[in-house]
């Protein structure tokens, strides 16, 4: 029994480091390599600890600036997947570790990316998929064009969700980022919103 308690305590204290386990495209694009440090943005709270219970999926956004000053907008959906631990001299134990699905783009379509990742996750949970998951990713990343600036809109459909992309005109006075600003207005008074904006 003493060995089992030591192993249990050891597992509780172990920190896991995030790593990239899959990506598309498989090779870096010229002038825009995938930085290993992106894992720090996907798991911003530092080392990963084992969880005893699952958590609801969560989305967060980030902006990373590469070595050449190019901004990459990130949308990260964090899921908690079950794993079975098989400690020596002990019974199986179900734990949960995070898995992050992330879209990195030079375009700030953060809300559309959030919807796409959420629908993709929903699609994988349905079981009987009409196409492999990789086909959806290739379609989204390589075949759907970015809309030109102005009044054009590009849209795609995943399950029952229509995902729309729109770019503002070049002459728009402020930098445009697709974020849900409704939260800002729900939490702050107008005077504070103006202070934050400027």
Short mmCIF file of N, CA and C in Angstrom, two decimals:
data_model
loop_
_atom_site.label_atom_id
_atom_site.label_comp_id
_atom_site.label_asym_id
_atom_site.label_seq_id
_atom_site.Cartn_x
_atom_site.Cartn_y
_atom_site.Cartn_z
N UNK A 1 0.83 -1.20 0.00
CA UNK A 1 0.00 0.00 0.00
C UNK A 1 0.87 1.25 0.00
N UNK A 2 2.02 1.21 0.63
CA UNK A 2 2.91 2.36 0.67
C UNK A 2 3.38 2.76 -0.71
N UNK A 3 3.71 1.78 -1.59
CA UNK A 3 4.16 2.06 -2.96
C UNK A 3 3.06 2.74 -3.75
N UNK A 4 1.82 2.25 -3.60
CA UNK A 4 0.70 2.82 -4.34
C UNK A 4 0.50 4.29 -3.95
N UNK A 5 0.61 4.59 -2.64
CA UNK A 5 0.43 5.97 -2.19
C UNK A 5 1.53 6.87 -2.76
N UNK A 6 2.77 6.37 -2.82
CA UNK A 6 3.88 7.16 -3.38
C UNK A 6 3.63 7.44 -4.85
N UNK A 7 3.18 6.40 -5.61
CA UNK A 7 2.89 6.60 -7.04
C UNK A 7 1.77 7.60 -7.23
N UNK A 8 0.71 7.51 -6.42
CA UNK A 8 -0.41 8.45 -6.53
C UNK A 8 0.09 9.88 -6.28
N UNK A 9 0.90 10.06 -5.22
CA UNK A 9 1.42 11.39 -4.92
C UNK A 9 2.33 11.88 -6.05
N UNK A 10 3.14 10.98 -6.61
CA UNK A 10 4.03 11.34 -7.71
C UNK A 10 3.23 11.84 -8.90
N UNK A 11 2.15 11.12 -9.26
CA UNK A 11 1.33 11.53 -10.41
C UNK A 11 0.66 12.87 -10.16
N UNK A 12 0.27 13.14 -8.93
CA UNK A 12 -0.37 14.42 -8.62
C UNK A 12 0.61 15.58 -8.77
N UNK A 13 1.90 15.31 -8.58
CA UNK A 13 2.90 16.37 -8.61
C UNK A 13 3.59 16.51 -9.97
N UNK A 14 3.33 15.61 -10.90
CA UNK A 14 4.01 15.64 -12.19
C UNK A 14 3.42 16.75 -13.06
N UNK A 15 4.32 17.53 -13.66
CA UNK A 15 3.91 18.55 -14.62
C UNK A 15 4.21 18.04 -16.02
N UNK A 16 3.28 18.24 -16.93
CA UNK A 16 3.47 17.85 -18.32
C UNK A 16 3.71 19.11 -19.14
N UNK A 17 4.64 19.03 -20.08
CA UNK A 17 4.92 20.16 -20.96
C UNK A 17 4.11 19.99 -22.25
N UNK A 18 3.51 21.07 -22.76
CA UNK A 18 2.75 20.97 -24.01
C UNK A 18 3.68 20.76 -25.20
N UNK A 19 3.24 19.95 -26.16
CA UNK A 19 3.98 19.71 -27.40
C UNK A 19 3.02 19.74 -28.57
N UNK A 20 3.54 20.01 -29.76
CA UNK A 20 2.74 19.98 -30.98
C UNK A 20 2.71 18.53 -31.46
N UNK A 21 1.51 17.96 -31.54
CA UNK A 21 1.37 16.55 -31.94
C UNK A 21 0.88 16.39 -33.37
N UNK A 22 0.36 17.44 -33.97
CA UNK A 22 -0.10 17.39 -35.35
C UNK A 22 -0.25 18.80 -35.87
N UNK A 23 -0.15 18.93 -37.20
CA UNK A 23 -0.27 20.27 -37.79
C UNK A 23 -0.64 20.17 -39.26
N UNK A 24 -1.20 21.26 -39.78
CA UNK A 24 -1.42 21.43 -41.22
C UNK A 24 -1.10 22.88 -41.53
N UNK A 25 -0.30 23.14 -42.55
CA UNK A 25 0.39 22.20 -43.42
C UNK A 25 1.53 21.48 -42.69
N UNK A 26 1.93 20.35 -43.24
CA UNK A 26 2.97 19.54 -42.61
C UNK A 26 4.34 20.22 -42.66
N UNK A 27 4.55 21.05 -43.67
CA UNK A 27 5.82 21.77 -43.82
C UNK A 27 5.59 23.26 -43.58
N UNK A 28 6.62 23.94 -43.10
CA UNK A 28 6.53 25.39 -42.89
C UNK A 28 6.35 26.10 -44.22
N UNK A 29 5.60 27.19 -44.19
CA UNK A 29 5.48 28.04 -45.38
C UNK A 29 6.68 28.98 -45.40
N UNK A 30 7.12 29.28 -46.61
CA UNK A 30 8.29 30.14 -46.75
C UNK A 30 8.06 31.49 -46.09
N UNK A 31 9.00 31.88 -45.24
CA UNK A 31 8.91 33.17 -44.55
C UNK A 31 7.96 33.18 -43.37
N UNK A 32 7.29 32.04 -43.08
CA UNK A 32 6.33 32.01 -41.99
C UNK A 32 6.37 30.63 -41.30
N UNK A 33 7.47 30.32 -40.63
CA UNK A 33 7.58 29.01 -39.98
C UNK A 33 6.70 28.92 -38.73
N UNK A 34 6.28 27.71 -38.42
CA UNK A 34 5.53 27.47 -37.18
C UNK A 34 6.53 27.47 -36.03
N UNK A 35 6.35 28.36 -35.09
CA UNK A 35 7.26 28.46 -33.95
C UNK A 35 6.84 27.46 -32.87
N UNK A 36 7.80 26.75 -32.32
CA UNK A 36 7.52 25.81 -31.22
C UNK A 36 6.93 26.54 -30.02
N UNK A 37 7.25 27.82 -29.88
CA UNK A 37 6.77 28.60 -28.73
C UNK A 37 5.26 28.83 -28.76
N UNK A 38 4.60 28.46 -29.85
CA UNK A 38 3.15 28.63 -29.92
C UNK A 38 2.46 27.83 -28.81
N UNK A 39 3.10 26.77 -28.33
CA UNK A 39 2.51 25.98 -27.24
C UNK A 39 2.32 26.82 -25.98
N UNK A 40 3.18 27.81 -25.76
CA UNK A 40 3.04 28.68 -24.59
C UNK A 40 1.79 29.54 -24.69
N UNK A 41 1.36 29.86 -25.91
CA UNK A 41 0.13 30.63 -26.10
C UNK A 41 -1.10 29.72 -25.99
N UNK A 42 -0.95 28.46 -26.40
CA UNK A 42 -2.06 27.52 -26.33
C UNK A 42 -2.34 27.09 -24.90
N UNK A 43 -1.28 26.96 -24.10
CA UNK A 43 -1.42 26.59 -22.69
C UNK A 43 -0.72 27.68 -21.87
N UNK A 44 -1.38 28.84 -21.74
CA UNK A 44 -0.71 30.00 -21.13
C UNK A 44 -0.49 29.91 -19.63
N UNK A 45 -1.12 28.96 -18.96
CA UNK A 45 -0.99 28.87 -17.51
C UNK A 45 0.22 28.04 -17.07
N UNK A 46 1.08 27.70 -18.00
CA UNK A 46 2.29 26.96 -17.64
C UNK A 46 2.11 25.46 -17.74
N UNK A 47 2.87 24.71 -16.95
CA UNK A 47 2.84 23.24 -17.04
C UNK A 47 1.43 22.68 -16.82
N UNK A 48 1.20 21.54 -17.42
CA UNK A 48 -0.11 20.90 -17.38
C UNK A 48 -0.15 19.90 -16.24
N UNK A 49 -1.23 19.92 -15.49
CA UNK A 49 -1.44 18.98 -14.40
C UNK A 49 -2.58 18.02 -14.76
N UNK A 50 -2.50 16.82 -14.22
CA UNK A 50 -3.56 15.83 -14.40
C UNK A 50 -4.82 16.33 -13.71
N UNK A 51 -5.96 16.10 -14.34
CA UNK A 51 -7.25 16.45 -13.73
C UNK A 51 -8.03 15.17 -13.46
N UNK A 52 -8.75 15.18 -12.38
CA UNK A 52 -9.59 14.03 -12.03
C UNK A 52 -10.94 14.07 -12.74
N UNK A 53 -11.37 15.27 -13.10
CA UNK A 53 -12.68 15.44 -13.74
C UNK A 53 -12.52 16.20 -15.05
N UNK A 54 -13.42 15.92 -15.98
CA UNK A 54 -13.41 16.62 -17.26
C UNK A 54 -13.90 18.05 -17.06
N UNK A 55 -13.58 18.90 -18.00
CA UNK A 55 -14.05 20.28 -17.99
C UNK A 55 -14.70 20.58 -19.34
N UNK A 56 -15.54 21.59 -19.35
CA UNK A 56 -16.15 22.01 -20.60
C UNK A 56 -15.07 22.58 -21.52
N UNK A 57 -15.23 22.44 -22.84
CA UNK A 57 -14.26 23.06 -23.76
C UNK A 57 -14.23 24.57 -23.56
N UNK A 58 -13.05 25.16 -23.73
CA UNK A 58 -12.89 26.60 -23.57
C UNK A 58 -12.16 27.16 -24.78
N UNK A 59 -12.48 28.39 -25.12
CA UNK A 59 -11.83 29.07 -26.25
C UNK A 59 -11.12 30.31 -25.72
N UNK A 60 -9.91 30.53 -26.22
CA UNK A 60 -9.23 31.80 -25.96
C UNK A 60 -8.51 32.23 -27.23
N UNK A 61 -8.19 33.52 -27.27
CA UNK A 61 -7.55 34.11 -28.44
C UNK A 61 -6.18 34.65 -28.03
N UNK A 62 -5.30 34.76 -29.00
CA UNK A 62 -4.01 35.39 -28.74
C UNK A 62 -3.45 35.96 -30.04
N UNK A 63 -2.50 36.87 -29.89
CA UNK A 63 -1.78 37.42 -31.02
C UNK A 63 -0.30 37.20 -30.74
N UNK A 64 0.37 36.50 -31.63
CA UNK A 64 1.80 36.25 -31.49
C UNK A 64 2.53 37.05 -32.57
N UNK A 65 3.65 37.62 -32.19
CA UNK A 65 4.46 38.36 -33.14
C UNK A 65 5.73 37.57 -33.40
N UNK A 66 5.96 37.22 -34.65
CA UNK A 66 7.13 36.43 -35.02
C UNK A 66 8.40 37.25 -35.02
N UNK A 67 9.50 36.60 -35.34
CA UNK A 67 10.81 37.25 -35.35
C UNK A 67 10.91 38.39 -36.34
N UNK A 68 10.08 38.35 -37.40
CA UNK A 68 10.11 39.40 -38.41
C UNK A 68 9.01 40.44 -38.18
N UNK A 69 8.33 40.36 -37.04
CA UNK A 69 7.31 41.34 -36.69
C UNK A 69 5.94 41.07 -37.27
N UNK A 70 5.75 39.94 -37.93
CA UNK A 70 4.45 39.62 -38.51
C UNK A 70 3.51 39.10 -37.42
N UNK A 71 2.31 39.65 -37.38
CA UNK A 71 1.33 39.22 -36.38
C UNK A 71 0.61 37.97 -36.85
N UNK A 72 0.48 37.01 -35.93
CA UNK A 72 -0.30 35.80 -36.18
C UNK A 72 -1.42 35.78 -35.16
N UNK A 73 -2.65 35.71 -35.64
CA UNK A 73 -3.81 35.67 -34.76
C UNK A 73 -4.14 34.20 -34.48
N UNK A 74 -4.31 33.89 -33.20
CA UNK A 74 -4.58 32.51 -32.82
C UNK A 74 -5.92 32.36 -32.14
N UNK A 75 -6.63 31.31 -32.50
CA UNK A 75 -7.86 30.92 -31.83
C UNK A 75 -7.64 29.50 -31.34
N UNK A 76 -7.80 29.29 -30.05
CA UNK A 76 -7.45 28.01 -29.43
C UNK A 76 -8.67 27.44 -28.70
N UNK A 77 -9.07 26.23 -29.08
CA UNK A 77 -10.14 25.50 -28.40
C UNK A 77 -9.47 24.42 -27.56
N UNK A 78 -9.65 24.50 -26.24
CA UNK A 78 -9.04 23.52 -25.33
C UNK A 78 -10.10 22.52 -24.89
N UNK A 79 -9.83 21.25 -25.16
CA UNK A 79 -10.71 20.14 -24.78
C UNK A 79 -9.99 19.31 -23.73
N UNK A 80 -10.72 18.59 -22.93
CA UNK A 80 -10.11 17.69 -21.95
C UNK A 80 -10.46 16.26 -22.32
N UNK A 81 -9.43 15.50 -22.69
CA UNK A 81 -9.63 14.13 -23.14
C UNK A 81 -9.26 13.14 -22.05
N UNK A 82 -10.01 12.03 -21.98
CA UNK A 82 -9.71 11.02 -20.95
C UNK A 82 -8.51 10.15 -21.32
N UNK A 83 -7.75 9.80 -20.32
CA UNK A 83 -6.63 8.86 -20.44
C UNK A 83 -6.71 7.88 -19.28
N UNK A 84 -6.31 6.65 -19.53
CA UNK A 84 -6.27 5.65 -18.47
C UNK A 84 -4.84 5.51 -17.98
N UNK A 85 -4.64 5.72 -16.69
CA UNK A 85 -3.34 5.49 -16.08
C UNK A 85 -3.33 4.07 -15.52
N UNK A 86 -2.23 3.40 -15.68
CA UNK A 86 -2.08 2.04 -15.17
C UNK A 86 -0.91 2.00 -14.20
N UNK A 87 -1.09 2.56 -13.00
CA UNK A 87 0.01 2.51 -12.03
C UNK A 87 0.30 1.07 -11.62
N UNK A 88 1.57 0.79 -11.32
CA UNK A 88 1.93 -0.55 -10.83
C UNK A 88 1.22 -0.81 -9.51
N UNK A 89 0.82 -2.03 -9.29
CA UNK A 89 0.19 -2.47 -8.04
C UNK A 89 -1.07 -1.67 -7.72
N UNK A 90 -1.78 -1.20 -8.75
CA UNK A 90 -2.98 -0.39 -8.51
C UNK A 90 -3.96 -0.62 -9.65
N UNK A 91 -5.19 -0.24 -9.44
CA UNK A 91 -6.19 -0.39 -10.48
C UNK A 91 -6.11 0.78 -11.47
N UNK A 92 -6.77 0.61 -12.60
CA UNK A 92 -6.79 1.67 -13.62
C UNK A 92 -7.40 2.93 -13.02
N UNK A 93 -6.93 4.05 -13.54
CA UNK A 93 -7.45 5.33 -13.06
C UNK A 93 -7.67 6.24 -14.26
N UNK A 94 -8.88 6.79 -14.36
CA UNK A 94 -9.21 7.69 -15.47
C UNK A 94 -8.86 9.12 -15.08
N UNK A 95 -8.05 9.78 -15.94
CA UNK A 95 -7.68 11.17 -15.71
C UNK A 95 -7.92 11.95 -17.01
N UNK A 96 -7.82 13.25 -16.92
CA UNK A 96 -8.07 14.11 -18.08
C UNK A 96 -6.88 15.04 -18.31
N UNK A 97 -6.48 15.14 -19.58
CA UNK A 97 -5.42 16.05 -19.99
C UNK A 97 -5.94 16.94 -21.12
N UNK A 98 -5.47 18.18 -21.19
CA UNK A 98 -5.97 19.08 -22.24
C UNK A 98 -5.40 18.75 -23.61
N UNK A 99 -6.22 19.00 -24.61
CA UNK A 99 -5.80 18.93 -26.01
C UNK A 99 -6.28 20.23 -26.65
N UNK A 100 -5.39 20.92 -27.32
CA UNK A 100 -5.72 22.22 -27.90
C UNK A 100 -5.80 22.11 -29.42
N UNK A 101 -6.91 22.55 -29.98
CA UNK A 101 -7.06 22.69 -31.42
C UNK A 101 -6.90 24.17 -31.70
N UNK A 102 -5.94 24.52 -32.56
CA UNK A 102 -5.59 25.92 -32.74
C UNK A 102 -5.54 26.27 -34.22
N UNK A 103 -6.07 27.43 -34.55
CA UNK A 103 -5.92 27.98 -35.89
C UNK A 103 -5.05 29.23 -35.76
N UNK A 104 -3.98 29.26 -36.54
CA UNK A 104 -3.11 30.44 -36.63
C UNK A 104 -3.28 31.06 -38.00
N UNK A 105 -3.43 32.37 -38.04
CA UNK A 105 -3.67 33.03 -39.31
C UNK A 105 -3.15 34.46 -39.28
N UNK A 106 -2.79 34.96 -40.44
CA UNK A 106 -2.45 36.37 -40.54
C UNK A 106 -3.72 37.22 -40.61
N UNK A 107 -4.87 36.56 -40.78
CA UNK A 107 -6.16 37.25 -40.83
C UNK A 107 -6.84 37.18 -39.46
N UNK A 108 -7.43 38.28 -38.99
CA UNK A 108 -8.04 38.29 -37.66
C UNK A 108 -9.50 37.84 -37.64
N UNK A 109 -9.80 36.69 -38.21
CA UNK A 109 -11.18 36.19 -38.24
C UNK A 109 -11.44 35.32 -37.01
N UNK A 110 -11.23 35.87 -35.84
CA UNK A 110 -11.22 35.08 -34.62
C UNK A 110 -12.57 34.44 -34.30
N UNK A 111 -13.65 35.17 -34.46
CA UNK A 111 -14.97 34.62 -34.16
C UNK A 111 -15.33 33.50 -35.15
N UNK A 112 -15.01 33.70 -36.42
CA UNK A 112 -15.27 32.65 -37.42
C UNK A 112 -14.42 31.41 -37.13
N UNK A 113 -13.18 31.62 -36.73
CA UNK A 113 -12.32 30.48 -36.39
C UNK A 113 -12.85 29.73 -35.17
N UNK A 114 -13.37 30.49 -34.20
CA UNK A 114 -13.95 29.85 -33.01
C UNK A 114 -15.13 28.97 -33.42
N UNK A 115 -15.98 29.49 -34.26
CA UNK A 115 -17.15 28.72 -34.70
C UNK A 115 -16.71 27.48 -35.46
N UNK A 116 -15.71 27.62 -36.32
CA UNK A 116 -15.23 26.48 -37.09
C UNK A 116 -14.67 25.39 -36.17
N UNK A 117 -13.83 25.77 -35.21
CA UNK A 117 -13.26 24.78 -34.29
C UNK A 117 -14.35 24.10 -33.46
N UNK A 118 -15.33 24.88 -33.01
CA UNK A 118 -16.43 24.31 -32.23
C UNK A 118 -17.24 23.32 -33.05
N UNK A 119 -17.52 23.65 -34.30
CA UNK A 119 -18.29 22.74 -35.16
C UNK A 119 -17.47 21.51 -35.54
N UNK A 120 -16.18 21.69 -35.74
CA UNK A 120 -15.30 20.56 -36.05
C UNK A 120 -15.28 19.58 -34.87
N UNK A 121 -15.19 20.12 -33.67
CA UNK A 121 -15.23 19.27 -32.47
C UNK A 121 -16.57 18.54 -32.37
N UNK A 122 -17.64 19.26 -32.62
CA UNK A 122 -18.97 18.66 -32.59
C UNK A 122 -19.09 17.54 -33.62
N UNK A 123 -18.53 17.77 -34.79
CA UNK A 123 -18.56 16.79 -35.88
C UNK A 123 -17.83 15.51 -35.48
N UNK A 124 -16.68 15.65 -34.80
CA UNK A 124 -15.93 14.46 -34.40
C UNK A 124 -16.67 13.66 -33.33
N UNK A 125 -17.50 14.31 -32.54
CA UNK A 125 -18.25 13.62 -31.48
C UNK A 125 -19.48 12.89 -32.00
N UNK A 126 -19.87 13.20 -33.24
CA UNK A 126 -21.07 12.58 -33.82
C UNK A 126 -20.81 11.13 -34.24
N UNK A 127 -19.54 10.78 -34.41
CA UNK A 127 -19.22 9.40 -34.75
C UNK A 127 -19.08 9.14 -36.23
N UNK A 128 -20.16 8.96 -36.94
CA UNK A 128 -20.14 8.58 -38.35
C UNK A 128 -19.92 9.81 -39.23
N UNK A 129 -18.64 10.09 -39.53
CA UNK A 129 -18.31 11.27 -40.33
C UNK A 129 -18.33 10.91 -41.81
N UNK A 130 -18.89 11.78 -42.66
CA UNK A 130 -18.94 11.48 -44.10
C UNK A 130 -17.56 11.51 -44.76
N UNK A 131 -16.60 12.26 -44.18
CA UNK A 131 -15.24 12.37 -44.72
C UNK A 131 -14.27 12.32 -43.55
N UNK A 132 -13.01 12.00 -43.81
CA UNK A 132 -12.01 12.06 -42.74
C UNK A 132 -11.84 13.49 -42.24
N UNK A 133 -11.49 13.64 -40.97
CA UNK A 133 -11.33 14.96 -40.37
C UNK A 133 -10.28 15.79 -41.10
N UNK A 134 -9.25 15.12 -41.60
CA UNK A 134 -8.20 15.83 -42.33
C UNK A 134 -8.73 16.54 -43.56
N UNK A 135 -9.75 15.98 -44.18
CA UNK A 135 -10.34 16.59 -45.38
C UNK A 135 -11.01 17.92 -45.04
N UNK A 136 -11.66 17.99 -43.90
CA UNK A 136 -12.28 19.25 -43.46
C UNK A 136 -11.21 20.31 -43.20
N UNK A 137 -10.10 19.89 -42.60
CA UNK A 137 -9.02 20.83 -42.29
C UNK A 137 -8.38 21.37 -43.57
N UNK A 138 -8.10 20.47 -44.53
CA UNK A 138 -7.52 20.91 -45.80
C UNK A 138 -8.46 21.87 -46.51
N UNK A 139 -9.75 21.53 -46.53
CA UNK A 139 -10.72 22.40 -47.17
C UNK A 139 -10.72 23.79 -46.55
N UNK A 140 -10.73 23.84 -45.24
CA UNK A 140 -10.80 25.12 -44.54
C UNK A 140 -9.52 25.94 -44.73
N UNK A 141 -8.37 25.28 -44.61
CA UNK A 141 -7.09 26.01 -44.64
C UNK A 141 -6.57 26.30 -46.04
N UNK A 142 -6.89 25.46 -47.02
CA UNK A 142 -6.26 25.60 -48.33
C UNK A 142 -7.23 25.93 -49.47
N UNK A 143 -8.51 25.67 -49.28
CA UNK A 143 -9.43 25.81 -50.41
C UNK A 143 -10.43 26.95 -50.27
N UNK A 144 -10.69 27.42 -49.07
CA UNK A 144 -11.62 28.53 -48.89
C UNK A 144 -10.81 29.82 -48.99
N UNK A 145 -11.13 30.69 -49.96
CA UNK A 145 -10.32 31.91 -50.14
C UNK A 145 -10.62 32.95 -49.07
N UNK A 146 -9.63 33.76 -48.79
CA UNK A 146 -9.85 34.91 -47.91
C UNK A 146 -10.58 35.98 -48.71
N UNK A 147 -11.56 36.64 -48.12
CA UNK A 147 -12.29 37.66 -48.87
C UNK A 147 -11.44 38.89 -49.13
N UNK A 148 -11.62 39.53 -50.29
CA UNK A 148 -10.89 40.78 -50.54
C UNK A 148 -11.46 41.89 -49.66
N UNK A 149 -10.66 42.90 -49.34
CA UNK A 149 -11.17 44.00 -48.52
C UNK A 149 -12.35 44.70 -49.18
N UNK A 150 -13.31 45.06 -48.38
CA UNK A 150 -14.47 45.78 -48.90
C UNK A 150 -15.77 45.08 -48.54
N UNK A 151 -16.66 45.01 -49.49
CA UNK A 151 -18.01 44.54 -49.19
C UNK A 151 -18.26 43.07 -49.52
N UNK A 152 -17.22 42.33 -49.87
CA UNK A 152 -17.41 40.92 -50.20
C UNK A 152 -17.36 40.06 -48.95
N UNK A 153 -18.09 38.94 -49.00
CA UNK A 153 -18.14 38.02 -47.89
C UNK A 153 -17.94 36.60 -48.42
N UNK A 154 -17.20 35.80 -47.69
CA UNK A 154 -17.01 34.39 -48.03
C UNK A 154 -17.65 33.59 -46.92
N UNK A 155 -18.34 32.53 -47.27
CA UNK A 155 -18.96 31.72 -46.23
C UNK A 155 -18.79 30.23 -46.53
N UNK A 156 -18.80 29.45 -45.47
CA UNK A 156 -18.75 28.00 -45.57
C UNK A 156 -19.71 27.44 -44.53
N UNK A 157 -20.10 26.20 -44.71
CA UNK A 157 -21.05 25.57 -43.80
C UNK A 157 -20.44 24.30 -43.23
N UNK A 158 -20.52 24.17 -41.92
CA UNK A 158 -20.14 22.94 -41.22
C UNK A 158 -21.33 22.57 -40.35
N UNK A 159 -21.84 21.35 -40.59
CA UNK A 159 -23.07 20.89 -39.93
C UNK A 159 -24.17 21.91 -40.21
N UNK A 160 -24.79 22.47 -39.16
CA UNK A 160 -25.88 23.42 -39.37
C UNK A 160 -25.43 24.87 -39.18
N UNK A 161 -24.13 25.10 -39.16
CA UNK A 161 -23.60 26.44 -38.89
C UNK A 161 -23.00 27.06 -40.15
N UNK A 162 -23.45 28.26 -40.48
CA UNK A 162 -22.88 29.01 -41.60
C UNK A 162 -21.81 29.94 -41.02
N UNK A 163 -20.58 29.76 -41.48
CA UNK A 163 -19.45 30.55 -40.98
C UNK A 163 -19.09 31.59 -42.03
N UNK A 164 -19.08 32.87 -41.63
CA UNK A 164 -18.87 33.96 -42.58
C UNK A 164 -17.56 34.69 -42.29
N UNK A 165 -16.88 35.07 -43.38
CA UNK A 165 -15.65 35.85 -43.30
C UNK A 165 -15.85 37.14 -44.08
N UNK A 166 -15.43 38.24 -43.50
CA UNK A 166 -15.58 39.54 -44.14
C UNK A 166 -14.36 40.37 -43.79
N UNK A 167 -13.85 41.11 -44.76
CA UNK A 167 -12.71 42.02 -44.52
C UNK A 167 -13.17 43.46 -44.69
N UNK A 168 -12.75 44.34 -43.80
CA UNK A 168 -13.14 45.74 -43.91
C UNK A 168 -12.38 46.41 -45.05
N UNK A 169 -12.86 47.56 -45.50
CA UNK A 169 -12.13 48.31 -46.52
C UNK A 169 -10.75 48.74 -46.00
N UNK A 170 -9.82 48.98 -46.94
CA UNK A 170 -8.48 49.42 -46.56
C UNK A 170 -8.50 50.73 -45.79
N UNK A 171 -9.46 51.60 -46.09
CA UNK A 171 -9.47 52.93 -45.50
C UNK A 171 -10.19 52.99 -44.15
N UNK A 172 -10.48 51.85 -43.54
CA UNK A 172 -11.14 51.86 -42.23
C UNK A 172 -10.17 52.48 -41.21
N UNK A 173 -10.66 53.40 -40.37
CA UNK A 173 -9.75 54.18 -39.52
C UNK A 173 -9.07 53.41 -38.40
N UNK A 174 -9.65 52.31 -37.91
CA UNK A 174 -9.01 51.57 -36.81
C UNK A 174 -8.68 50.16 -37.26
N UNK A 175 -7.70 49.57 -36.60
CA UNK A 175 -7.36 48.18 -36.91
C UNK A 175 -8.57 47.31 -36.61
N UNK A 176 -8.92 46.44 -37.53
CA UNK A 176 -10.12 45.63 -37.40
C UNK A 176 -9.75 44.22 -36.95
N UNK A 177 -10.37 43.78 -35.88
CA UNK A 177 -10.22 42.41 -35.40
C UNK A 177 -11.61 41.91 -35.08
N UNK A 178 -11.91 40.73 -35.58
CA UNK A 178 -13.23 40.13 -35.36
C UNK A 178 -13.30 39.53 -33.97
N UNK A 179 -13.74 40.31 -33.02
CA UNK A 179 -13.93 39.83 -31.66
C UNK A 179 -15.33 40.17 -31.18
N UNK A 180 -15.87 39.37 -30.27
CA UNK A 180 -17.20 39.69 -29.74
C UNK A 180 -17.11 40.82 -28.72
N UNK A 181 -17.32 42.06 -29.15
CA UNK A 181 -17.20 43.20 -28.27
C UNK A 181 -18.41 43.35 -27.33
N UNK A 182 -19.42 42.51 -27.50
CA UNK A 182 -20.60 42.59 -26.63
C UNK A 182 -20.21 42.40 -25.17
N UNK A 183 -19.22 41.55 -24.89
CA UNK A 183 -18.78 41.33 -23.50
C UNK A 183 -18.23 42.61 -22.89
N UNK A 184 -17.49 43.36 -23.68
CA UNK A 184 -16.93 44.62 -23.21
C UNK A 184 -18.04 45.58 -22.79
N UNK A 185 -19.08 45.68 -23.61
CA UNK A 185 -20.17 46.61 -23.32
C UNK A 185 -21.05 46.12 -22.18
N UNK A 186 -21.10 44.80 -21.96
CA UNK A 186 -21.87 44.26 -20.85
C UNK A 186 -21.18 44.51 -19.51
N UNK A 187 -19.87 44.56 -19.52
CA UNK A 187 -19.10 44.66 -18.27
C UNK A 187 -18.72 46.08 -17.88
N UNK A 188 -18.63 46.98 -18.85
CA UNK A 188 -18.14 48.33 -18.55
C UNK A 188 -19.18 49.39 -18.90
N UNK A 189 -19.08 50.51 -18.22
CA UNK A 189 -19.92 51.65 -18.57
C UNK A 189 -19.31 52.33 -19.80
N UNK A 190 -20.10 53.13 -20.49
CA UNK A 190 -19.68 53.75 -21.75
C UNK A 190 -18.39 54.56 -21.56
N UNK A 191 -18.28 55.34 -20.48
CA UNK A 191 -17.09 56.15 -20.25
C UNK A 191 -15.84 55.27 -20.17
N UNK A 192 -15.96 54.11 -19.51
CA UNK A 192 -14.82 53.20 -19.38
C UNK A 192 -14.48 52.51 -20.71
N UNK A 193 -15.51 52.23 -21.51
CA UNK A 193 -15.27 51.65 -22.84
C UNK A 193 -14.45 52.62 -23.68
N UNK A 194 -14.82 53.90 -23.64
CA UNK A 194 -14.11 54.93 -24.41
C UNK A 194 -12.67 55.03 -23.91
N UNK A 195 -12.46 54.98 -22.60
CA UNK A 195 -11.11 55.03 -22.04
C UNK A 195 -10.28 53.84 -22.50
N UNK A 196 -10.84 52.66 -22.47
CA UNK A 196 -10.14 51.45 -22.89
C UNK A 196 -9.83 51.52 -24.38
N UNK A 197 -10.78 52.00 -25.19
CA UNK A 197 -10.62 52.05 -26.63
C UNK A 197 -9.51 52.99 -27.06
N UNK A 198 -9.40 54.11 -26.33
CA UNK A 198 -8.36 55.09 -26.70
C UNK A 198 -7.13 54.81 -25.90
#
